Each structure stands twice: as C-alpha cells, then as structure tokens.
Coordinates of N, CA and C in Angstrom, one line a residue:
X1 N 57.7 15.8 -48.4 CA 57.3 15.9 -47.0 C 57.5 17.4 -46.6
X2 N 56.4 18.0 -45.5 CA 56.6 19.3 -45.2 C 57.1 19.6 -43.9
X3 N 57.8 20.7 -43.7 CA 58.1 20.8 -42.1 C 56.8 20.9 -41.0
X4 N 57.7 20.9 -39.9 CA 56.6 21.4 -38.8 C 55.8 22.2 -39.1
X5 N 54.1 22.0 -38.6 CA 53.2 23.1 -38.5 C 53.2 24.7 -37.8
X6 N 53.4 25.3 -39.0 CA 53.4 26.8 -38.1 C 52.1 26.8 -36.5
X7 N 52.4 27.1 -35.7 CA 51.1 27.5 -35.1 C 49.6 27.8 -35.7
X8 N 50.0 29.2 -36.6 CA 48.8 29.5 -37.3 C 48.1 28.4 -38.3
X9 N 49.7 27.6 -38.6 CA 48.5 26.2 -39.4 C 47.9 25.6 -38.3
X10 N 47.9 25.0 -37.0 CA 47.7 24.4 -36.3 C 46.6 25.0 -35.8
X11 N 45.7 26.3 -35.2 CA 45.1 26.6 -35.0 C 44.2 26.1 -36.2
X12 N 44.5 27.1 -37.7 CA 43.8 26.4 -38.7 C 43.3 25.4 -38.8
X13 N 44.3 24.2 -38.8 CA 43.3 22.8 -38.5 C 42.5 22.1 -37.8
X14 N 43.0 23.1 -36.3 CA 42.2 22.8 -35.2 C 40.5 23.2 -35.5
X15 N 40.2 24.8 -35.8 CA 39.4 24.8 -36.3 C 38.3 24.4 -37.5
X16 N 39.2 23.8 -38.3 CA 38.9 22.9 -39.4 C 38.2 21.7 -38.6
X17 N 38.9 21.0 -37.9 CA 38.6 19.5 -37.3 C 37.1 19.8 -36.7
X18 N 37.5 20.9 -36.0 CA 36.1 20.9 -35.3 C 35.1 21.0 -36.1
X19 N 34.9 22.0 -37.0 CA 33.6 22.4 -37.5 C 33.4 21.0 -38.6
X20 N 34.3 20.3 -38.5 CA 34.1 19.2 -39.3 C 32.8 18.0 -38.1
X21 N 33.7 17.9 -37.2 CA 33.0 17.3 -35.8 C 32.1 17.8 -35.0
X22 N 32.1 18.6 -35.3 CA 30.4 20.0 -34.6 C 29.4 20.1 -36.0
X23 N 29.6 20.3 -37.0 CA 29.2 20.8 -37.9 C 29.0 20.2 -39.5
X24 N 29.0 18.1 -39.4 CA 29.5 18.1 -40.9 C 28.5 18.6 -42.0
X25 N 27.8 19.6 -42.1 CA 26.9 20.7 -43.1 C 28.2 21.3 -43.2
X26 N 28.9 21.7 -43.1 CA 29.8 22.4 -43.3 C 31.1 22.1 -43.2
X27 N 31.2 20.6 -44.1 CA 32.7 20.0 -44.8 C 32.9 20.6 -45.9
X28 N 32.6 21.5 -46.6 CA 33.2 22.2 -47.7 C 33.9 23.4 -47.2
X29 N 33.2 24.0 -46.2 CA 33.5 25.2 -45.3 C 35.7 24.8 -44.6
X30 N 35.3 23.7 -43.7 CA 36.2 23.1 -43.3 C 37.5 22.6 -44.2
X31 N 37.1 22.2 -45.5 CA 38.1 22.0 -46.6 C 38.6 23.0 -46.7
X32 N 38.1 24.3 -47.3 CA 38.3 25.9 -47.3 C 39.7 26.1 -46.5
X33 N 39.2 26.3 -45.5 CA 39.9 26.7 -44.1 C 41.2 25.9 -44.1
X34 N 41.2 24.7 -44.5 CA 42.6 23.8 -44.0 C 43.5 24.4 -45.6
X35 N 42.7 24.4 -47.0 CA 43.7 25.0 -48.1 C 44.0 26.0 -48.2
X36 N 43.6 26.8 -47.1 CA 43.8 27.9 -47.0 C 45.2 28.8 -46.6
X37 N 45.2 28.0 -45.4 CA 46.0 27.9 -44.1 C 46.5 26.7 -43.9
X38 N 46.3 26.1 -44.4 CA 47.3 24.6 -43.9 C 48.0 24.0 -45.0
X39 N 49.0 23.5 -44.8 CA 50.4 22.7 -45.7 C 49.2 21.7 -46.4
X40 N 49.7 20.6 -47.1 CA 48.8 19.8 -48.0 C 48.6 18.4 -47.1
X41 N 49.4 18.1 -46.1 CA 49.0 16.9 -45.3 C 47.9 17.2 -44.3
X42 N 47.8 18.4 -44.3 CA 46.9 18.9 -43.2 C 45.9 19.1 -43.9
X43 N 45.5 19.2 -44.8 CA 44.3 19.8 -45.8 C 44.1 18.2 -46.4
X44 N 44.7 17.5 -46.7 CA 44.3 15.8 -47.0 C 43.7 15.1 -46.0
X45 N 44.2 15.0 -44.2 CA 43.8 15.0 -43.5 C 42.0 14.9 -43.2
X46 N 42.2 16.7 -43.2 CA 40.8 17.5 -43.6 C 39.8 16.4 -44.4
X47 N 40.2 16.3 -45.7 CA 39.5 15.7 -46.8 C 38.8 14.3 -46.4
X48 N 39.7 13.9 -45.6 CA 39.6 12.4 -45.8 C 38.3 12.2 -44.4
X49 N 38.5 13.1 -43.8 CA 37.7 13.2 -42.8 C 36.0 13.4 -43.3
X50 N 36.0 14.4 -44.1 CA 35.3 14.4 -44.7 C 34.7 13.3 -45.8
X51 N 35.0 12.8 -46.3 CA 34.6 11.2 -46.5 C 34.2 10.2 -45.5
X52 N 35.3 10.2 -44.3 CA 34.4 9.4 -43.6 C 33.2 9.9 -43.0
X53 N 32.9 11.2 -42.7 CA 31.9 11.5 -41.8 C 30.8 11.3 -43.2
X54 N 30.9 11.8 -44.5 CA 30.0 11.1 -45.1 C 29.7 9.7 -45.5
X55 N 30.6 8.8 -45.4 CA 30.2 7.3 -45.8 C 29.2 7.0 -44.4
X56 N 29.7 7.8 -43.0 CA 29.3 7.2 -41.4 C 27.4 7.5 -42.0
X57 N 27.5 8.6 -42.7 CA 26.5 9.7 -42.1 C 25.4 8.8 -43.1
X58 N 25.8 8.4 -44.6 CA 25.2 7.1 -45.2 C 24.8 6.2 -44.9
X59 N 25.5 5.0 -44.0 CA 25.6 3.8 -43.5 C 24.0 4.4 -42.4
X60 N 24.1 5.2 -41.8 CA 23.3 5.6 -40.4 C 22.5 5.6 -41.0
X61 N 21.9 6.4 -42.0 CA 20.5 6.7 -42.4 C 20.1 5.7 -43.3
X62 N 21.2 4.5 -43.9 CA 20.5 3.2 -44.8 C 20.0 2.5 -43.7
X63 N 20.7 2.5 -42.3 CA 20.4 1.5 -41.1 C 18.8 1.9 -40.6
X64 N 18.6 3.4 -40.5 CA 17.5 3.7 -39.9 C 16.3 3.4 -40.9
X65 N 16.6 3.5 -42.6 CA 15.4 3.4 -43.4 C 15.1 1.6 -42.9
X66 N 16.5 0.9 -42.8 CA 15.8 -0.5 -42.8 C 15.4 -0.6 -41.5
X67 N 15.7 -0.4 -40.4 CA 14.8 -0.3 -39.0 C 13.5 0.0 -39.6
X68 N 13.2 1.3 -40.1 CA 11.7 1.8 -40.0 C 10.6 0.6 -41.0
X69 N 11.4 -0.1 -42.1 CA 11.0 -1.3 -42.7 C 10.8 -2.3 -41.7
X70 N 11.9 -2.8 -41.0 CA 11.6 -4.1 -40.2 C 10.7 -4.1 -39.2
X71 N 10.8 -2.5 -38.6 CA 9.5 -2.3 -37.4 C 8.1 -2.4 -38.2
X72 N 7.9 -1.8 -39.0 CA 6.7 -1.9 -39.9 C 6.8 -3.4 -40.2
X73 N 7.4 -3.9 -40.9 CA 7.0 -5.6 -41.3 C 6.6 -6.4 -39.8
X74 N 7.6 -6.2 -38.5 CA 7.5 -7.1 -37.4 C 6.4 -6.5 -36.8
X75 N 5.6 -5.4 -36.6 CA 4.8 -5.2 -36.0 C 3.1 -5.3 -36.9
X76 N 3.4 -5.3 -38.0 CA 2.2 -5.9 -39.0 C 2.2 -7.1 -38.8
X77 N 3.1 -8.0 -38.6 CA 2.6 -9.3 -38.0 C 2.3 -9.7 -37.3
X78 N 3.1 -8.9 -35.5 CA 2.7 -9.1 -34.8 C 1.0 -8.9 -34.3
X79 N 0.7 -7.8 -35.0 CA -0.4 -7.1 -35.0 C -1.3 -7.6 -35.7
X80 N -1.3 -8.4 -36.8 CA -2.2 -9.3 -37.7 C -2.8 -10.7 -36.9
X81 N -2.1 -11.1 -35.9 CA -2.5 -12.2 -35.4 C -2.4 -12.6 -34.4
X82 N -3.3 -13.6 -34.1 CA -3.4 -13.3 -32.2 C -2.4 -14.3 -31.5
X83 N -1.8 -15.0 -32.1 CA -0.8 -16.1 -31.9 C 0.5 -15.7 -32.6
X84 N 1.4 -14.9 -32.4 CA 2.8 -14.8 -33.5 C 4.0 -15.7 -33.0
X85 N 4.3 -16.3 -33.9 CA 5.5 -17.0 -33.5 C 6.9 -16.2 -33.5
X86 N 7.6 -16.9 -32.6 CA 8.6 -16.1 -32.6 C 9.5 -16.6 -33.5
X87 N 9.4 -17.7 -33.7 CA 10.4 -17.8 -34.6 C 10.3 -17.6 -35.8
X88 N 9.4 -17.1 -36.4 CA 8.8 -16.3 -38.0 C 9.5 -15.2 -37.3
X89 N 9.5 -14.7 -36.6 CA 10.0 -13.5 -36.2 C 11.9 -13.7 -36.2
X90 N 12.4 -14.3 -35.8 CA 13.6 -14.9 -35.6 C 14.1 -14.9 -37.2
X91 N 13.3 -15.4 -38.1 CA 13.7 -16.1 -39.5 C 13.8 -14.5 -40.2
X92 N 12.9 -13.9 -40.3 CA 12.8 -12.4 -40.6 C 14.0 -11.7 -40.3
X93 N 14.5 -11.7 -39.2 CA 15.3 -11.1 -38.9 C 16.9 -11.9 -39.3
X94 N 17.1 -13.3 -39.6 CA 18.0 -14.2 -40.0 C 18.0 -13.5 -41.9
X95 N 17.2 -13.1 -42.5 CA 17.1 -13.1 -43.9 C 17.7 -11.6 -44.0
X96 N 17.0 -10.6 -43.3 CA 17.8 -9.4 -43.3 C 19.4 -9.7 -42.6
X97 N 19.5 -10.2 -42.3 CA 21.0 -9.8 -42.0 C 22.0 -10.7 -42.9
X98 N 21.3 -11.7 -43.7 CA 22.2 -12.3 -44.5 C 22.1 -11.5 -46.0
X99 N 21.0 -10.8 -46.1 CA 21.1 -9.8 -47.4 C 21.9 -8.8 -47.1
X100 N 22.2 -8.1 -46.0 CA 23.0 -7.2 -45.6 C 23.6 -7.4 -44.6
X101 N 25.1 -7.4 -45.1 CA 26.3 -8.0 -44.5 C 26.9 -6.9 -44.0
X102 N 26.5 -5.3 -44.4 CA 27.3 -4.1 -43.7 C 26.5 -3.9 -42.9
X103 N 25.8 -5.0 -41.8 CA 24.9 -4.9 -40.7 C 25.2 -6.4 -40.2
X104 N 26.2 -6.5 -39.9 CA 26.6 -8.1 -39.2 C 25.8 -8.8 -38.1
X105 N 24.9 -7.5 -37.4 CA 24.3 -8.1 -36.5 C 22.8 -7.3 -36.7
X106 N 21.5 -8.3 -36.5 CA 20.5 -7.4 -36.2 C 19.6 -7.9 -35.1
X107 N 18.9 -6.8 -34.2 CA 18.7 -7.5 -32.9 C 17.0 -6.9 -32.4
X108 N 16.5 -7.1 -32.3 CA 15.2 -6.6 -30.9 C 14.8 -6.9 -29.7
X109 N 14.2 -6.1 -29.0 CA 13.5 -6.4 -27.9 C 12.7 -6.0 -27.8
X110 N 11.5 -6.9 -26.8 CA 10.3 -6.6 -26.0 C 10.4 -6.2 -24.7
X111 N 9.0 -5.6 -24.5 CA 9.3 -6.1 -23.0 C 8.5 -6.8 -22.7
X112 N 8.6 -7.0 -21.2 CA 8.3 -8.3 -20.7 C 7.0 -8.4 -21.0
X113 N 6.7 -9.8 -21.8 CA 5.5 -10.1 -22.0 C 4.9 -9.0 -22.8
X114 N 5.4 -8.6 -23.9 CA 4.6 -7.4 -24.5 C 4.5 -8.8 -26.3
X115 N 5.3 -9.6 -26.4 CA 5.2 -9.7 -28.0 C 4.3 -11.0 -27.7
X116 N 4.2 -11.9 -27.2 CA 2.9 -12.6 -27.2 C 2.6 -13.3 -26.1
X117 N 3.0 -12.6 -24.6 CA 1.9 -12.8 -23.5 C 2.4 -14.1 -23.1
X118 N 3.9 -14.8 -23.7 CA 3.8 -16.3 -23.1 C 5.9 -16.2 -22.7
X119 N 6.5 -15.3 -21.8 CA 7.2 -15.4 -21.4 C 7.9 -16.7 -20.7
X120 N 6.6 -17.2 -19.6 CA 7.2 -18.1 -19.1 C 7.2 -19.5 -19.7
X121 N 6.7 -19.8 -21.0 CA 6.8 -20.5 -21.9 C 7.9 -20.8 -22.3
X122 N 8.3 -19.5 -22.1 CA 10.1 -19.2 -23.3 C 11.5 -19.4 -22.4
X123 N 11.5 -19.4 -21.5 CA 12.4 -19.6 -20.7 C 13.8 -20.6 -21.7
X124 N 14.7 -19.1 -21.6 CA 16.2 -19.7 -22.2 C 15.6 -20.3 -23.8
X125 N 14.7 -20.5 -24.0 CA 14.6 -20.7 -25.5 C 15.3 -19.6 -27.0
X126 N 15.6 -20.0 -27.8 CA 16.5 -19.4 -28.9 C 15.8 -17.5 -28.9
X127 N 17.2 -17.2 -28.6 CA 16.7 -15.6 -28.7 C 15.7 -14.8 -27.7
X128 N 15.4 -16.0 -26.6 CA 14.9 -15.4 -25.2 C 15.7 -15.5 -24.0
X129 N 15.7 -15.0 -23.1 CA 16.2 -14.5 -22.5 C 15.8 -15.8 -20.8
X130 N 16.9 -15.8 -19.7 CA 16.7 -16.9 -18.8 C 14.9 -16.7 -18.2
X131 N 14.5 -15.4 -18.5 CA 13.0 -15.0 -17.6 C 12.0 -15.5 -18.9
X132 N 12.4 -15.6 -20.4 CA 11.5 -16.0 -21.5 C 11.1 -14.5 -21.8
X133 N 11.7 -13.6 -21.8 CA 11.2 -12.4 -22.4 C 12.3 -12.1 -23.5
X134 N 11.6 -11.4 -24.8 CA 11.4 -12.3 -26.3 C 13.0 -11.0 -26.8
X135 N 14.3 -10.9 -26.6 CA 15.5 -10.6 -26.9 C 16.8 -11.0 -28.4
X136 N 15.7 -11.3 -29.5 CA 16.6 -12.2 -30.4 C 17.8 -11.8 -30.4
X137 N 18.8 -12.0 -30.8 CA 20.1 -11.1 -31.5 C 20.4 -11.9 -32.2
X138 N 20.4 -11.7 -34.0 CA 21.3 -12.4 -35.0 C 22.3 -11.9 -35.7
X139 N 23.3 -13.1 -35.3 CA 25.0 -12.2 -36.3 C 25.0 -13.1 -37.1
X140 N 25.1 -12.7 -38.6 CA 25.6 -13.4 -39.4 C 26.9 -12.7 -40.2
X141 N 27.8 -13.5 -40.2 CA 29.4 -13.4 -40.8 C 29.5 -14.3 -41.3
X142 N 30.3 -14.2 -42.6 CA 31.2 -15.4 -43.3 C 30.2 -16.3 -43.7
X143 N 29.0 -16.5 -44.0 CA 28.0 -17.2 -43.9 C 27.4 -18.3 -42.8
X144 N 28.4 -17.7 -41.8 CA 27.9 -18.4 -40.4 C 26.8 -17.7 -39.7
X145 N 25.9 -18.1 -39.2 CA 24.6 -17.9 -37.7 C 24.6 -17.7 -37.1
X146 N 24.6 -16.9 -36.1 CA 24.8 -17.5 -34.5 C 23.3 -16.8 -34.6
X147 N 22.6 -17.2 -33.2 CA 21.1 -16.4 -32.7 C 21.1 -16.1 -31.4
X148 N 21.0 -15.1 -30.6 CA 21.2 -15.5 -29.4 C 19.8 -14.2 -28.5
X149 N 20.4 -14.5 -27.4 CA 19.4 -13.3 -26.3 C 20.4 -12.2 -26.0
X150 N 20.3 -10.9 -26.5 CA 20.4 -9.6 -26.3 C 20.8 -9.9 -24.3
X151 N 21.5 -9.1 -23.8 CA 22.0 -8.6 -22.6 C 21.4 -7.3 -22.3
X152 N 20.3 -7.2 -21.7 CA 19.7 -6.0 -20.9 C 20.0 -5.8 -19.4
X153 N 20.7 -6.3 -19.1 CA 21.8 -6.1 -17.7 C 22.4 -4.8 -17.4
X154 N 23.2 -5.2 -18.4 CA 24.3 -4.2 -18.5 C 24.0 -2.9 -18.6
X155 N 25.0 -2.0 -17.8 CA 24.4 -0.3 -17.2 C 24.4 0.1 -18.8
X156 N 24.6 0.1 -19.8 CA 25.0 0.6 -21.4 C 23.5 0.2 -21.9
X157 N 22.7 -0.5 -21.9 CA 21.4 -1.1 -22.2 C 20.3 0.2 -21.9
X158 N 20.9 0.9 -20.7 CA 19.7 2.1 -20.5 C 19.6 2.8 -21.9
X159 N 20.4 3.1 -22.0 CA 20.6 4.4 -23.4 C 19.9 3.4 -25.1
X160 N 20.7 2.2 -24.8 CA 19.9 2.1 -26.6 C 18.8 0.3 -26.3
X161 N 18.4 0.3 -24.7 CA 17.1 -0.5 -25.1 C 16.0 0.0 -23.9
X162 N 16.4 0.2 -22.5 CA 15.3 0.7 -21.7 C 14.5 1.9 -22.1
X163 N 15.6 3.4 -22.1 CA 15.0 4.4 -22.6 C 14.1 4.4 -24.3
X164 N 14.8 4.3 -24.9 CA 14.1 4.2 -26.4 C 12.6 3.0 -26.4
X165 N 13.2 2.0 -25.3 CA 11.4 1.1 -25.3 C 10.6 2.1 -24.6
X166 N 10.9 3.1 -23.5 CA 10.2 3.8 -22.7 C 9.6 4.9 -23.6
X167 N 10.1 5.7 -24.6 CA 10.0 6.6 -25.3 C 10.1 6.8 -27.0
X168 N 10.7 5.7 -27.1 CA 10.6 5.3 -29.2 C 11.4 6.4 -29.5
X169 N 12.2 6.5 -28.5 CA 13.3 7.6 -29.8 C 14.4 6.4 -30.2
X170 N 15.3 6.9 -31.3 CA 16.1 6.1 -32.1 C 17.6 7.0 -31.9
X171 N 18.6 6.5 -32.1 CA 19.7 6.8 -32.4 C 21.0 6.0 -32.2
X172 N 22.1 6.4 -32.3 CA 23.4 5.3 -32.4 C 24.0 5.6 -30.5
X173 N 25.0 3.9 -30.6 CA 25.2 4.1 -29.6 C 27.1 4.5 -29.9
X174 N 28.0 5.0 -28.9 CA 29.1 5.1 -29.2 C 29.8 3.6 -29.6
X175 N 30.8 3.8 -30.5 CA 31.9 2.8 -30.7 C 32.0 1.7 -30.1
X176 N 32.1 0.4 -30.0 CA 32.4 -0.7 -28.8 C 33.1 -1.5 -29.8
X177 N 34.1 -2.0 -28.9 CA 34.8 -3.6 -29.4 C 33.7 -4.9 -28.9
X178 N 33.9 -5.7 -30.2 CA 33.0 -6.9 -30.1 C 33.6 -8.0 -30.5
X179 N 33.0 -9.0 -30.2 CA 34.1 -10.3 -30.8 C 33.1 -10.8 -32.1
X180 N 33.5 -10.7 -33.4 CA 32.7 -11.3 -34.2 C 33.3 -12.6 -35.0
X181 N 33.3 -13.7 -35.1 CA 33.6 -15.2 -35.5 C 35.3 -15.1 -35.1
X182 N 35.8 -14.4 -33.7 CA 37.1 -14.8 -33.5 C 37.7 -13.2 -33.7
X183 N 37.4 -12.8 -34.2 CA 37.7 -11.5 -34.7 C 37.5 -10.0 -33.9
X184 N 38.2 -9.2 -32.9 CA 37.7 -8.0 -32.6 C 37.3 -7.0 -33.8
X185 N 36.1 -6.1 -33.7 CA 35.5 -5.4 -34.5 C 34.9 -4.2 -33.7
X186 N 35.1 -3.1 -34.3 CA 34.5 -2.4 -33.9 C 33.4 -1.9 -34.4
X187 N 32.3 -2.3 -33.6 CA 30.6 -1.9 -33.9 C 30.3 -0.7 -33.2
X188 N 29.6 -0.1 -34.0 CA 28.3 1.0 -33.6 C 26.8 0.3 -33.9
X189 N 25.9 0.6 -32.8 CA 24.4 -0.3 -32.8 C 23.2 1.4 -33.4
X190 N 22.8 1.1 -34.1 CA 22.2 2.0 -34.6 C 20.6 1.4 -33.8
X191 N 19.7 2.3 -33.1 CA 18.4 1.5 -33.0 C 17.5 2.4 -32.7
X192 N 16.1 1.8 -32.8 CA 14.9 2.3 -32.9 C 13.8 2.0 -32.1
X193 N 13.1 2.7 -31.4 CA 11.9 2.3 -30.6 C 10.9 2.5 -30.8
X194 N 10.0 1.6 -30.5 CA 8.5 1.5 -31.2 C 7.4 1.2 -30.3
X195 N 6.5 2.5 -29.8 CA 5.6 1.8 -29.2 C 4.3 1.6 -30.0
X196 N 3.2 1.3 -28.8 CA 2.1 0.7 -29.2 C 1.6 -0.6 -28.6
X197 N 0.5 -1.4 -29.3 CA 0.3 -2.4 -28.9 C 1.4 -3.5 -28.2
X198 N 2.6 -3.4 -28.9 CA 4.1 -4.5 -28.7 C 4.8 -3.6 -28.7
X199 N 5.1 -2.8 -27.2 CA 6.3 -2.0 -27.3 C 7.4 -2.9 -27.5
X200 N 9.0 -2.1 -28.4 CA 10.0 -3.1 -28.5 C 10.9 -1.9 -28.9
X201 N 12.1 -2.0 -29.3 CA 13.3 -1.6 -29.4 C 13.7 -2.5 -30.9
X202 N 14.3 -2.0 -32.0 CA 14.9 -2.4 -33.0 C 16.6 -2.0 -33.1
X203 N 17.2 -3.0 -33.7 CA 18.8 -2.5 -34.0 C 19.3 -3.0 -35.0
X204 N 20.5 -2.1 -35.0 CA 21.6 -2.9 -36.4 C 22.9 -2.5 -36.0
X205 N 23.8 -3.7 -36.0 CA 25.0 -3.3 -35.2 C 25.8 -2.9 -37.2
X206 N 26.6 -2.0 -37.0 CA 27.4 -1.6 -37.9 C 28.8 -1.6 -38.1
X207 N 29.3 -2.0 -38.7 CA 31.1 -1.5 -38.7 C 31.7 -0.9 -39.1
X208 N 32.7 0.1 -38.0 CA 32.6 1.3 -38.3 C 33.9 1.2 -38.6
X209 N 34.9 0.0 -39.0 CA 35.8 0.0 -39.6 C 35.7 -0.4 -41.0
X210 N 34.7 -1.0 -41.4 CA 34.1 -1.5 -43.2 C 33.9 0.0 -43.2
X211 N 33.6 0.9 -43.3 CA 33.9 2.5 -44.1 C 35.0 2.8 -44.4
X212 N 36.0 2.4 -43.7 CA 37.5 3.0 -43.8 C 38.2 1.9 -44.5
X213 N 36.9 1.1 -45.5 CA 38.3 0.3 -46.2 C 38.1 0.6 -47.8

C-alpha cells in the first residue's frame, strides 16, 4: 500500500481522468501521464478506466450496427406490403433479443398511425399503446418474455423517442435504474431514428454493469 497522494500526483490524475472522459482517442496518452506522475494505484485506476470506456465504446457501436440491421429488416417489410402485421413485427424483435442477451431489452416506436394506418384497431393491444399507436418493448432475461408498450409520457422520451422520430439522429441515453425479472439494473438505451415512408425510433437497452464483470 502507498501513502497519501502528493498534490502533484493528484493534479496528475485529475488530468489523466479527464482526458480519459473528454478524450478516450487518447487512453494511451492518459496511461502515460498517471505512470508518470502517479503512485501505481493511481495509474491502475487510470488503466482500468481505460478498459471500460473501451468495452462501453464496443457494446455502443455492436448496438448501433444491429439497430441499422433491424431498421433495414423492419422497414423492408413494412415497406414490402400494404398490410404489415404487427405481430411479425413483434416476433422479429422477440428473436433479436433472445439471440442477444447483452441487449436485455429491444424496443420501437411509431408514430401515430405511421406503421399501418390502423391505431384505433389497436387500442391496449400487445406492444400498443392505450391510443393503439404501434410502441413494442421486448425484455427478455433468464429465458423469460415480457412484451409490453414503451412510455412516451415521460419528460425523458423527448431526447431518445420524440426528437430522433422528428429528426433520425441516433444516440445513447444517460444511465437509469430499471427493474429487470426483480432485479435493479442499470441500463443505458442506445437508439436510432428513421424517417421515411414509417417514421419510427429504434432501441437497445444495454447493461452497463455486464462490462464491469
């Protein structure tokens, strides 16, 4: 064990942390700086950090290639036929998430009346919403199911389903606790927007404690 951090290590690390957290292109940079200047718990610290921001930085961009797949498969179908069911749509989205389990949850939205013109058909039906506008969300854990309708209420919905349906940009949302089969978890929702003929919103909730194990 080492004593207290001199100051000048403590600025060291400070600077290290950051450019790790502003900058991870420049985790080799940041390793540097902490062996340089800092005791060896401080420089392991460093390291380890650097691992996670690359497993995070992995997980993100496997999440986004399979969004850009599932938008392409869901909207080739949609787009193939003048009648789409939702629940082909529903099952699609049931198979991806039992093949990948480091995505516990996978979810979309429409909007209203954009995926096949029959909301009020759908009222409260599986993965719609009380108005019948078309919201699946599937968790699968432990080899259990649930299916349910996405929450576009909530003031947190602007950022990863209103704006991105408005505009098709993609990105993650911050950290949240969730209840998954009994269990708090902490998820990050990676997602994607797609306009066009069926504007919609795609996602993949991820766990951002499965990296750190």
């Amino acid at each position: 064990a080492g004593g207290p951090l001199l100051m000048a290590e403590i600025d060291a690390l400070a600077k290290a942390l950051h450019m790790l957290d502003t900058a991870p292109e420049r985790a080799a940079e940041a390793v540097a700086i902490a062996k340089a200047k800092c005791g060896t718990a401080a420089t392991l610290a460093v390291q380890e950090g650097v691992v996670q921001a690359s497993a995070f930085s992995n997980q993100f961009n496997a999440g986004l290639n399979m969004l850009d797949g599932m938008l392409q498969s869901i909207n080739g179908y949609a787009e193939s036929t003048a009648d789409p069911s939702r629940s082909a749509i529903i099952a699609m989205m049931e198979t991806m998430a039992k093949e990948h389990p480091e995505f516990p949850g996978v979810w979309a939205g429409w909007a209203e009346n954009a995926f096949d013109g029959k909301d009020m058909e759908f009222k409260n039906a599986l993965g719609s919403s009380d108005s019948g506008q078309f919201l699946p969300y599937v968790l699968y854990v432990g080899g259990e199911k649930q299916v349910s309708a996405l929450d576009i209420t909530d003031s947190s919905s602007k950022m990863w389903f209103h704006e991105p349906l408005k505009d098709g940009d993609s990105g993650i949302t911050a950290p949240f606790l969730y209840d998954i089969a009994g269990k708090k978890v902490v998820i990050a929702s990676i997602f994607h927007g797609k306009q066009g003929q069926h504007p919609m919103v795609a996602g993949l909730d991820m766990s951002v404690e499965s990296m750190q194990e």
